Short mmCIF file of C-alpha atoms in Angstrom, two decimals:
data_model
loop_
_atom_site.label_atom_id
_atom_site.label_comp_id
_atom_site.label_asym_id
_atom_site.label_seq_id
_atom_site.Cartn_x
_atom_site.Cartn_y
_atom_site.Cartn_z
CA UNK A 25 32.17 7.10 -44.50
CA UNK A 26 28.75 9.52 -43.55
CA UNK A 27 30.02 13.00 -43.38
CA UNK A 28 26.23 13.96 -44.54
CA UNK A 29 26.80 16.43 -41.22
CA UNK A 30 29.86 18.37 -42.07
CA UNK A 31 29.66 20.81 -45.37
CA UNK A 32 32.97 19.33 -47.07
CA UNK A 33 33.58 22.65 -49.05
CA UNK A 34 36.96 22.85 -48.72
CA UNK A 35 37.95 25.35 -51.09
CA UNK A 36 37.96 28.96 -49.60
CA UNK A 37 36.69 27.41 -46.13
CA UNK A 38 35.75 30.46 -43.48
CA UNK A 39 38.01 30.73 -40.33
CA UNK A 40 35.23 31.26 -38.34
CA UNK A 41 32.64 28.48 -39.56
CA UNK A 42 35.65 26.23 -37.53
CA UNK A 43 32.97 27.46 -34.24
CA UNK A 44 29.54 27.16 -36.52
CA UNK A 45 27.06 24.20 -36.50
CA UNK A 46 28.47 20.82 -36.19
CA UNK A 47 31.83 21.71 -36.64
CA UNK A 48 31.29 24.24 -33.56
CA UNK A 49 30.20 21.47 -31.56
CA UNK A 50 32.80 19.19 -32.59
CA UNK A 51 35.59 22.21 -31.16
CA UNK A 52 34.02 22.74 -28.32
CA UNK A 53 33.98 19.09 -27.67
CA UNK A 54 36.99 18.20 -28.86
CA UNK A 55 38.92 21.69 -26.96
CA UNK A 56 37.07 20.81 -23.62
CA UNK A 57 38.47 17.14 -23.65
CA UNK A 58 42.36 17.87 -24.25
CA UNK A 59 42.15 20.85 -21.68
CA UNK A 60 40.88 18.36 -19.02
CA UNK A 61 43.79 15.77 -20.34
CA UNK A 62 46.24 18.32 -20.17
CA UNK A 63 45.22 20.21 -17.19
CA UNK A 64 45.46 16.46 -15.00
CA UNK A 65 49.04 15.42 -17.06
CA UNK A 66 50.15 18.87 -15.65
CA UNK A 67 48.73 18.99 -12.40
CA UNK A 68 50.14 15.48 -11.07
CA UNK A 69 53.66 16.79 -10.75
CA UNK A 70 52.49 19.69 -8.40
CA UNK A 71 50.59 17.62 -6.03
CA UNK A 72 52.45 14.06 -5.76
CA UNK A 73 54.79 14.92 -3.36
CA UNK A 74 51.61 15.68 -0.82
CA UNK A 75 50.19 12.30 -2.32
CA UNK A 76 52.94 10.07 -1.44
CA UNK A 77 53.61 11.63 1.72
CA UNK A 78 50.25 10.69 2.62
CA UNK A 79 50.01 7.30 0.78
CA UNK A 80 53.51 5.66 1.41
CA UNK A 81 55.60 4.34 -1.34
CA UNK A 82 57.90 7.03 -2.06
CA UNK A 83 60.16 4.35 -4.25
CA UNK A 84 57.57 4.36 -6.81
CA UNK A 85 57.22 7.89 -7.15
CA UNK A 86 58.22 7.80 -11.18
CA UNK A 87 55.86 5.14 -11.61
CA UNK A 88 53.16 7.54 -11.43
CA UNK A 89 54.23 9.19 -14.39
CA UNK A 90 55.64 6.06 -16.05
CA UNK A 91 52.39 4.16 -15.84
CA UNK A 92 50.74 6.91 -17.62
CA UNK A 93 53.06 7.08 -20.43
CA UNK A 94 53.27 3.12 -20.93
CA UNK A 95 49.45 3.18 -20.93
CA UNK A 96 48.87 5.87 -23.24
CA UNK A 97 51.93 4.15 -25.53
CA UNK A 98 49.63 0.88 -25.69
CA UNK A 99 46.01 2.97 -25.89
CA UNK A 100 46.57 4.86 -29.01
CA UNK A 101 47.55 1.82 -30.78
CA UNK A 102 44.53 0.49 -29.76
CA UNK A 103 42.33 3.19 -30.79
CA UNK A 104 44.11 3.58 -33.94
CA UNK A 105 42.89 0.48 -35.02
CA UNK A 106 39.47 0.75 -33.31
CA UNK A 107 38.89 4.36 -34.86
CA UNK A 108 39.40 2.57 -38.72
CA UNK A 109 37.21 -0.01 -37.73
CA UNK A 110 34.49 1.41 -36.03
CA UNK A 111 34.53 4.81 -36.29
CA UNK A 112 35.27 8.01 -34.18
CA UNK A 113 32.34 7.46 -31.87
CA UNK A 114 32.87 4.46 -29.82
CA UNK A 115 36.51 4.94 -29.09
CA UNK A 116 36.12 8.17 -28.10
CA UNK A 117 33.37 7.18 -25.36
CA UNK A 118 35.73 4.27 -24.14
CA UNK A 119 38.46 6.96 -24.01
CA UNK A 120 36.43 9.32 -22.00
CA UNK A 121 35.19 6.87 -19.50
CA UNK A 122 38.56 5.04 -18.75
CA UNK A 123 40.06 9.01 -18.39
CA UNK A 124 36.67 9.40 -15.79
CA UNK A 125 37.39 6.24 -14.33
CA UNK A 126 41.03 6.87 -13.42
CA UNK A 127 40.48 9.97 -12.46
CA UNK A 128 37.65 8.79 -9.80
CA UNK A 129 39.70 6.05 -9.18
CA UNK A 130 43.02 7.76 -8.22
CA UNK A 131 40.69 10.62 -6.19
CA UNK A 132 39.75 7.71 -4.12
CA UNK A 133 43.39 5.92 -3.59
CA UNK A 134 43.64 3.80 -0.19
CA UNK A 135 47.70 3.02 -1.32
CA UNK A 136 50.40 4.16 -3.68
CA UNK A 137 49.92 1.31 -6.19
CA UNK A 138 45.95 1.95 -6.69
CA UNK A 139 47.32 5.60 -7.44
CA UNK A 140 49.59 3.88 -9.81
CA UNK A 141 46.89 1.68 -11.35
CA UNK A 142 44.36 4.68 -11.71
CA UNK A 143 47.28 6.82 -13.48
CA UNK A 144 47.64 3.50 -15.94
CA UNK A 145 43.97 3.49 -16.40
CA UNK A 146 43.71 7.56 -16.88
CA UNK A 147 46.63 6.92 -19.84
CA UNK A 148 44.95 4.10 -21.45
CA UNK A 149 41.78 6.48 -22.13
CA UNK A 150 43.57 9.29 -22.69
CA UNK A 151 45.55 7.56 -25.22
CA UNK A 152 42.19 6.94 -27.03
CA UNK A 153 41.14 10.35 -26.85
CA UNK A 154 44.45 11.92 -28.25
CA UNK A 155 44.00 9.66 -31.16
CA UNK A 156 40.28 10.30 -31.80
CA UNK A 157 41.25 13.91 -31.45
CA UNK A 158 43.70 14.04 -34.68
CA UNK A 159 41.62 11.44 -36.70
CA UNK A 160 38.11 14.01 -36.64
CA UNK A 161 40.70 16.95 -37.17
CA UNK A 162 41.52 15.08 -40.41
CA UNK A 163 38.63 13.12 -41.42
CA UNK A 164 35.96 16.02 -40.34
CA UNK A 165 37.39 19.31 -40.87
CA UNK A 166 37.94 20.08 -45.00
CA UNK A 167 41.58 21.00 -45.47
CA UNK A 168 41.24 24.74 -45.07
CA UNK A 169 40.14 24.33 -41.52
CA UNK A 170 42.91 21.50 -40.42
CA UNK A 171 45.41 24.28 -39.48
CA UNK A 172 43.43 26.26 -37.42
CA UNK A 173 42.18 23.39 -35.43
CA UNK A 174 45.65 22.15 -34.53
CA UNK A 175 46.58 25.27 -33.78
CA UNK A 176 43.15 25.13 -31.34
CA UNK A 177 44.15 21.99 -30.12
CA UNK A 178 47.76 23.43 -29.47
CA UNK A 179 46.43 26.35 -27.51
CA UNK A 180 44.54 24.22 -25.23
CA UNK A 181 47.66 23.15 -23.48
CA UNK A 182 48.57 26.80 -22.93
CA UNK A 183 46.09 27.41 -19.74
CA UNK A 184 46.66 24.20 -18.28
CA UNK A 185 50.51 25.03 -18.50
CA UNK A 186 50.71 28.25 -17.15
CA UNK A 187 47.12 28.37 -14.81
CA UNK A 188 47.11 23.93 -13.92
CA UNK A 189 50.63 24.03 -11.67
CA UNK A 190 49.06 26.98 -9.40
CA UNK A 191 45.92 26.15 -9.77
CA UNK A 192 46.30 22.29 -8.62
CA UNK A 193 48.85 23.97 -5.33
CA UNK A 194 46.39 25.99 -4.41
CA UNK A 195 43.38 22.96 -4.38
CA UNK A 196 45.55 20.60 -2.98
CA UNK A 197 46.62 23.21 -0.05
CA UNK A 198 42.89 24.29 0.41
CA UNK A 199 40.62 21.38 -0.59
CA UNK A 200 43.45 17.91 -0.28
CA UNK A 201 45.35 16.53 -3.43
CA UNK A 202 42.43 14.31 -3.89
CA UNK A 203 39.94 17.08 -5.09
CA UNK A 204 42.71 17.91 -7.84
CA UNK A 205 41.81 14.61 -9.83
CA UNK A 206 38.15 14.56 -8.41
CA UNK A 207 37.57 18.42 -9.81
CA UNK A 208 38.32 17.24 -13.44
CA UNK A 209 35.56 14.33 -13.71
CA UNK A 210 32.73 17.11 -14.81
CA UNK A 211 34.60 17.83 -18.25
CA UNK A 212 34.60 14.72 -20.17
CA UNK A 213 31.28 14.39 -19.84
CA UNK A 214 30.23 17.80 -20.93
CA UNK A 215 32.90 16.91 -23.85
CA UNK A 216 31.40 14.35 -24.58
CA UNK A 217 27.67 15.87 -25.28
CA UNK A 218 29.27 18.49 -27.63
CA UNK A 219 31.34 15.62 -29.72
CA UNK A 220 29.08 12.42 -30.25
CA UNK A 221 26.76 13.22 -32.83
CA UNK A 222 29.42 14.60 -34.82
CA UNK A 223 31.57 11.56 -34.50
CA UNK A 224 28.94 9.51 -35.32
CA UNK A 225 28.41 11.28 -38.57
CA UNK A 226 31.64 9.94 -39.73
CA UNK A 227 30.98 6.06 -39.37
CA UNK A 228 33.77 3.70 -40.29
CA UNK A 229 36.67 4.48 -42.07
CA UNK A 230 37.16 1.25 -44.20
CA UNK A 231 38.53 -2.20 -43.69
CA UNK A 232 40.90 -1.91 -41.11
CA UNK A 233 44.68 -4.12 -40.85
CA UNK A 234 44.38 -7.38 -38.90
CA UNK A 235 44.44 -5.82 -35.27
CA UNK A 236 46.35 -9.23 -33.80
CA UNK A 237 50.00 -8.44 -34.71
CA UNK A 238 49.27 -4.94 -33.94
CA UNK A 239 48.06 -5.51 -30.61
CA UNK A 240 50.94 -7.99 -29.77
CA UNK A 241 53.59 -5.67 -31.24
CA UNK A 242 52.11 -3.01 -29.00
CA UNK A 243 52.28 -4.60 -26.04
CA UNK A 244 55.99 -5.85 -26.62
CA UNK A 245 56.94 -2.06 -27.43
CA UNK A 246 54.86 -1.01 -24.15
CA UNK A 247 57.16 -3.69 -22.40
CA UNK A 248 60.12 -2.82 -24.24
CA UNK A 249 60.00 0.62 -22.99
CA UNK A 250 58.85 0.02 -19.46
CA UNK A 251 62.34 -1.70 -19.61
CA UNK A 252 64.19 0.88 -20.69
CA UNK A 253 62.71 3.50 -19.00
CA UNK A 254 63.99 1.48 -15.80
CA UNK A 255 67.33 0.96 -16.87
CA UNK A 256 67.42 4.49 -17.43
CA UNK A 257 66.54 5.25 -14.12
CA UNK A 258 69.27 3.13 -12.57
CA UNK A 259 71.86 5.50 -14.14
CA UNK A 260 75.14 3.99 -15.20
CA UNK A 261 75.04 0.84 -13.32
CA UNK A 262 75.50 -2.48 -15.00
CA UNK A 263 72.78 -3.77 -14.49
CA UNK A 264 70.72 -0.37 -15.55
CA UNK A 265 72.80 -0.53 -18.76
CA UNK A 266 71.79 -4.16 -19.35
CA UNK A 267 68.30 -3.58 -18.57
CA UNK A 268 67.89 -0.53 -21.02
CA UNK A 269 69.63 -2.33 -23.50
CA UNK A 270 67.28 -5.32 -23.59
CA UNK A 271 64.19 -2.95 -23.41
CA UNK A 272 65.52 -1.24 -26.68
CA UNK A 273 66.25 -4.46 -28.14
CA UNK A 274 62.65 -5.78 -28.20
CA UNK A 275 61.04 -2.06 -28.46
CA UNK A 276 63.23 -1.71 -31.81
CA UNK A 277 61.62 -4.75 -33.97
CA UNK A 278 57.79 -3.79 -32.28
CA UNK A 279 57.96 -0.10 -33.28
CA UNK A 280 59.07 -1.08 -36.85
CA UNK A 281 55.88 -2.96 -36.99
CA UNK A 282 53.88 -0.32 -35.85
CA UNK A 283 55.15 2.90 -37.90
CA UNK A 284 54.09 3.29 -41.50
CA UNK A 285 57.00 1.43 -43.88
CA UNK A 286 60.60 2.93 -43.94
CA UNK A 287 59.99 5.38 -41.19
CA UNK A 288 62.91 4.40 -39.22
CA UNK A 289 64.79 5.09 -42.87
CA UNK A 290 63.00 8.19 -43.14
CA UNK A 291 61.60 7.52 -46.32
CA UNK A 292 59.68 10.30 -48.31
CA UNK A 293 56.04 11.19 -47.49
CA UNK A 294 53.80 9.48 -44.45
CA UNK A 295 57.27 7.84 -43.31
CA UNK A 296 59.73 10.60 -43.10
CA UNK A 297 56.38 12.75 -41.37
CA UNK A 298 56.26 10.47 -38.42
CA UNK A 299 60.04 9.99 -37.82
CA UNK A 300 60.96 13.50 -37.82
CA UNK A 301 58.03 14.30 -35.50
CA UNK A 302 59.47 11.30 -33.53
CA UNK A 303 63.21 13.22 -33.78
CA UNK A 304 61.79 16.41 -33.13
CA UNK A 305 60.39 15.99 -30.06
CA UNK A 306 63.73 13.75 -28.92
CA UNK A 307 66.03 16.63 -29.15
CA UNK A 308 63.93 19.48 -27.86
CA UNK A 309 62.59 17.36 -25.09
CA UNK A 310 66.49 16.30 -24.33
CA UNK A 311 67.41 19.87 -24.26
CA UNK A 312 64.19 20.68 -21.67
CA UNK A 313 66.06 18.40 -19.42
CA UNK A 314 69.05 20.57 -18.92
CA UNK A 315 67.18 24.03 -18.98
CA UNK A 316 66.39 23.76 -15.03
CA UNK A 317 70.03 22.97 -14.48
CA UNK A 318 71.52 25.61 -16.65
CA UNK A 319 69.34 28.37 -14.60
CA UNK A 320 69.30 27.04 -11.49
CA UNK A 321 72.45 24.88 -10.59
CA UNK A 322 74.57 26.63 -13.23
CA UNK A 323 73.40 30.10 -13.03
CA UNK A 324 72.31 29.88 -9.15
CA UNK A 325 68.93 31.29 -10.42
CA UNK A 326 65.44 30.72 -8.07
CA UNK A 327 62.96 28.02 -9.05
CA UNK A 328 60.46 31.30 -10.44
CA UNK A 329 62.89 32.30 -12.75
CA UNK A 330 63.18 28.93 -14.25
CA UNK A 331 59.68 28.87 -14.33
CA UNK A 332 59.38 32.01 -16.53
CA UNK A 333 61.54 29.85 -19.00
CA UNK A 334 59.31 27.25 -18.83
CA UNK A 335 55.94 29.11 -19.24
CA UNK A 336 57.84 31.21 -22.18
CA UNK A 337 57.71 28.06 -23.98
CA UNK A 338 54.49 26.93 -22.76
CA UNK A 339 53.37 30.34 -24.35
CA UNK A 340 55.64 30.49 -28.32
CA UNK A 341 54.99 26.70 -28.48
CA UNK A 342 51.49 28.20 -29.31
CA UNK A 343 52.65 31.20 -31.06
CA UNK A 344 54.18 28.68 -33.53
CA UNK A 345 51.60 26.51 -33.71
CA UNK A 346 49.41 29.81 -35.09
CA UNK A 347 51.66 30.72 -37.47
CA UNK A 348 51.77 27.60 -38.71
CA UNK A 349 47.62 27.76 -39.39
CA UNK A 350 48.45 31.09 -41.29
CA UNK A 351 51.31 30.08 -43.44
CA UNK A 352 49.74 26.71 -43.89
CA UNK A 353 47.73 26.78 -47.49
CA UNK A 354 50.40 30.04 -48.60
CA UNK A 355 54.20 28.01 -47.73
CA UNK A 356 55.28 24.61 -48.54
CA UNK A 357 55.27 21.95 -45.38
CA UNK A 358 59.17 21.54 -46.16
CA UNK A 359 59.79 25.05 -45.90
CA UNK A 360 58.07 25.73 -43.04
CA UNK A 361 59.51 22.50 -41.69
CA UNK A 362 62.76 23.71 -41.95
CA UNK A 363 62.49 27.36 -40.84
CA UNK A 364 60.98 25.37 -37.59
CA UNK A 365 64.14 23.41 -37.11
CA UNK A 366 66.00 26.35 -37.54
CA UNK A 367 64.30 28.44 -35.08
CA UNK A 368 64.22 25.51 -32.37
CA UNK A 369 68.22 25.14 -33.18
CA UNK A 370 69.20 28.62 -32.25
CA UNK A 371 67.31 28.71 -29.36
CA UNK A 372 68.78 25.06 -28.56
CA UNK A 373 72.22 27.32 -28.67
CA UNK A 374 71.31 30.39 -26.50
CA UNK A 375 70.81 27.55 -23.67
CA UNK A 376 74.52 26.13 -24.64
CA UNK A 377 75.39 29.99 -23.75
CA UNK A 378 73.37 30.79 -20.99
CA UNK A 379 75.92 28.56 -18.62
CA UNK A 380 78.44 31.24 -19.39
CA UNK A 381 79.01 33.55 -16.36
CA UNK A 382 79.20 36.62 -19.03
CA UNK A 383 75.92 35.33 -21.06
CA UNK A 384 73.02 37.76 -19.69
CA UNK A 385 70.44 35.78 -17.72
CA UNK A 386 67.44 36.98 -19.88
CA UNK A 387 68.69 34.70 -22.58
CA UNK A 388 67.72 31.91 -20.76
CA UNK A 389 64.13 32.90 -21.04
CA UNK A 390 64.37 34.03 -24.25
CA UNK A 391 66.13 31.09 -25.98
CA UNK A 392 63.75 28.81 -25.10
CA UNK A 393 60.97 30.62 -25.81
CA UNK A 394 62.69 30.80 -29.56
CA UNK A 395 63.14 27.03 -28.70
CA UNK A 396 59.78 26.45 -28.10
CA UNK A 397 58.40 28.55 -31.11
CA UNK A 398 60.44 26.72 -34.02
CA UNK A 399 59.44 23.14 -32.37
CA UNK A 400 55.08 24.56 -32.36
CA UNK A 401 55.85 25.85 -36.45
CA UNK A 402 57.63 22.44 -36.81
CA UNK A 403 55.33 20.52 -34.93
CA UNK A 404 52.41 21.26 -36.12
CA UNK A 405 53.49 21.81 -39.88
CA UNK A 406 54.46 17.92 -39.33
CA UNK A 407 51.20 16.89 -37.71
CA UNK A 408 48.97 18.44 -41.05
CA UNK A 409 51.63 16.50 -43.05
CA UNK A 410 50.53 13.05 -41.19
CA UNK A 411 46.80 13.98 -42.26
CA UNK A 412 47.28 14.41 -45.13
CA UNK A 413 49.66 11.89 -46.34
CA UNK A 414 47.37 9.11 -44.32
CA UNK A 415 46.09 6.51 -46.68
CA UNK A 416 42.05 6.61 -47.23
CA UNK A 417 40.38 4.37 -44.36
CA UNK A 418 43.81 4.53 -42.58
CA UNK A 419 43.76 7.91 -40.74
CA UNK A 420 43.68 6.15 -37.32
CA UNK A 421 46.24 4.27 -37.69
CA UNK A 422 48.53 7.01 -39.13
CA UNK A 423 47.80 9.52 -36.30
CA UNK A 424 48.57 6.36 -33.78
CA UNK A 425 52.01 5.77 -35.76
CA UNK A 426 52.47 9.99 -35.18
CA UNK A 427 51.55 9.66 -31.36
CA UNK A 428 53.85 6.94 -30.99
CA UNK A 429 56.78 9.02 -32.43
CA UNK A 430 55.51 11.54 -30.54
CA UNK A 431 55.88 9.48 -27.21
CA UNK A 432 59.03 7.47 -27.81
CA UNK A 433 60.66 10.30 -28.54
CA UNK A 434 59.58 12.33 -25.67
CA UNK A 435 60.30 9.70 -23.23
CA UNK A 436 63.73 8.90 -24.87
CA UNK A 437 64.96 12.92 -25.22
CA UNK A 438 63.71 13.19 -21.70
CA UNK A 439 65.38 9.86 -20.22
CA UNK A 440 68.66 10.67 -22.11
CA UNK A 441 68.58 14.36 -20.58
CA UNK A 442 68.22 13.34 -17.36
CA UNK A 443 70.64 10.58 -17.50
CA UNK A 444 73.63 13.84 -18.73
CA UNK A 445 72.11 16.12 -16.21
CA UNK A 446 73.07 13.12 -13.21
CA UNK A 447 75.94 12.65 -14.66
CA UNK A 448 76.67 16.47 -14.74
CA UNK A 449 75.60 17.00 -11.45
CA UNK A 450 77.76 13.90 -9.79
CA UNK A 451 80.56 15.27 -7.88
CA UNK A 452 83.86 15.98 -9.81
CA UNK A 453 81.68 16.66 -13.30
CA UNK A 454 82.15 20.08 -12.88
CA UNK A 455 79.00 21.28 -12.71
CA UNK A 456 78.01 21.78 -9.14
#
């Protein structure tokens, strides 16, 4: 591995050489690209309505979120093994030009499907990016600086997700929905300028696994969960049942194959890591599900007040990320594990009493920003874990087995959720 580039002092490591020389350009680099990832994953939501109204296909509506997620599921997989194999450089400059390519692609849409396509095509690289992104966090950065950056990294969803909704109404309304995907294309490339000689500095990680089970178990697990995302979707039909049941079926056996050993047993170290990231992000996503209904069906509050919930968590998912980078070298992982958990299981309970007609409405905004604050301390305390537990010349495929948690269990807490909060809503369940 050349690392010639990066002073590897890691003992007593400043805070602020994290913006100096190469590792300054790395940031940058690295900062610019997950803003413009998470800016576009944000934006979509506010302007597809306009799309499909103007492109037709109003049936596949989920699909444009769907084929993102699948494709992203199937890229980081990818890139895990590519980053071990060839280094940071190369998948990183795939990642960015299938992200540029989708985006230019889906600015351009004649048809609902292309915008479908494009959104598969803008997952696929982002997946590579995400996984380059964690790999230089842990292969580049010495150990001192690894909090900090995630923290970094963590904070550069926090403008997309409280500026990117308004921001993408306000070009769509002025400028078309088109110019919200076309305005992002200048980004990766500037990214990319900052990043690529650092990456390149830190070659090959070693002799990567044989990528050909890999690859097929991916794309089984991709299938397995386009399945049971659709049976999902058809509620609590028969067939929907059946459907989600075979998708989990053949995911199951795949994502064994694909997490590091006893994961789904939680087994100490790297394994236990990347399933309780995978848990973590199952139940608090689950829960995010029923926080729109719990304000605004339950409580008969306006969509801007269940925003201010929303961007309240946006906001302490940050906060906890930061404290995490403080308490990081002084508090042991479990502990700060743990007082994570706690923190995201209280606030998890001031939304259980917010439905209450007597519960005052400003816990709503307030539990899940505690909510929100124990999952970024967790989160993140889980994510250094994964670094450093990743075996040497394996760090790309670790951080793929953590995105993959990561993803599963987002899509599965936020299925599930939605699933309760149709049933809720379904005449005679009592919540109208």
């Amino acid at each position: 591995m050349h690392t010639a580039e990066f002073p590897q002092g890691a003992e007593g490591a400043s805070a602020r050489q994290i913006w100096r020389g190469s590792y300054g350009r790395l940031t940058v680099g690295l900062l610019l690209m997950v803003t413009a990832v998470a800016y576009e994953a944000l934006a979509v939501a506010t302007i597809l309505p306009a799309t499909a109204e103007e492109l037709g296909g109003l049936a596949l509506y989920g699909w444009a979120f769907s084929a993102f997620m699948l494709a992203n599921l199937f890229g980081v997989v990818v890139a895990g093994w590519a980053i071990d194999r060839a280094g940071a450089a190369p998948p990183f400059l795939i990642g960015a030009g299938l992200f540029v390519a989708g985006l230019l692609i889906a600015g351009l849409a004649p048809s609902m499907g292309v915008l479908i396509g494009a959104r598969a095509v803008q997952g696929f690289g982002a997946g590579f990016i995400s996984s380059v992104a964690y790999a230089a966090i842990g292969r580049a950065y010495p150990e001192d600086l690894r909090p900090r950056m995630l923290a970094l990294t963590s904070s550069a969803w926090v403008i997309p997700g409280v500026l990117g909704p308004a921001l993408a109404g306000l070009i769509g309304e002025s400028l078309g929905w088109r110019w919200v995907f076309l305005s992002v294309v200048p980004l990766p490339p500037v990214a990319l300028l900052c990043v690529l000689p650092a990456l390149r500095a830190l070659g090959p990680a070693g002799a990567p696994a044989p990528v050909g089970g890999r690859l097929l178990a991916a794309a089984v697990l991709t299938a397995g969960a386009a399945a049971f995302t659709a049976g999902l979707g058809a509620g609590a039909s028969p067939a929907g049942l059946a459907l989600a049941a075979a998708g989990a079926a053949a995911a199951l056996p795949a994502l064994r194959r694909l997490l590091p050993a006893g994961s789904l047993r939680v087994a100490p170290g790297l394994p236990a890591a990347v399933a309780l990231i995978g848990l973590l992000n199952l139940v608090f996503f689950g829960v995010d599900a029923f926080v729109p209904l719990a304000l605004s069906t339950v409580r008969g509050q306006s969509a801007t007040f269940t925003g201010l919930a929303l961007t309240a968590g946006t906001l302490t998912w940050s906060v906890g990320s930061w404290l995490q980078a403080a308490w990081a070298n002084r508090v042991p992982r479990a502990r700060l594990v743990g007082a994570g958990l706690l923190i995201m299981s209280l606030g998890i309970v001031g939304i259980i009493v917010v439905v209450f007609p007597w519960a005052p409405l400003v816990l709503g905004i307030a539990a899940w920003g505690v909510a929100a604050l124990g999952i970024g301390l967790a989160y993140s305390t889980l994510t250094l874990a994964v670094l450093d537990e990743a075996p040497p010349g394996e760090q790309g495929a670790s951080t793929a087995a953590m995105q993959l948690a990561t993803m599963l269990g987002t899509a599965l807490g936020t299925g599930v959720g939605g699933v309760v909060v149709a049933g809720a809503a379904t005449p005679g369940a009592g919540i109208q």
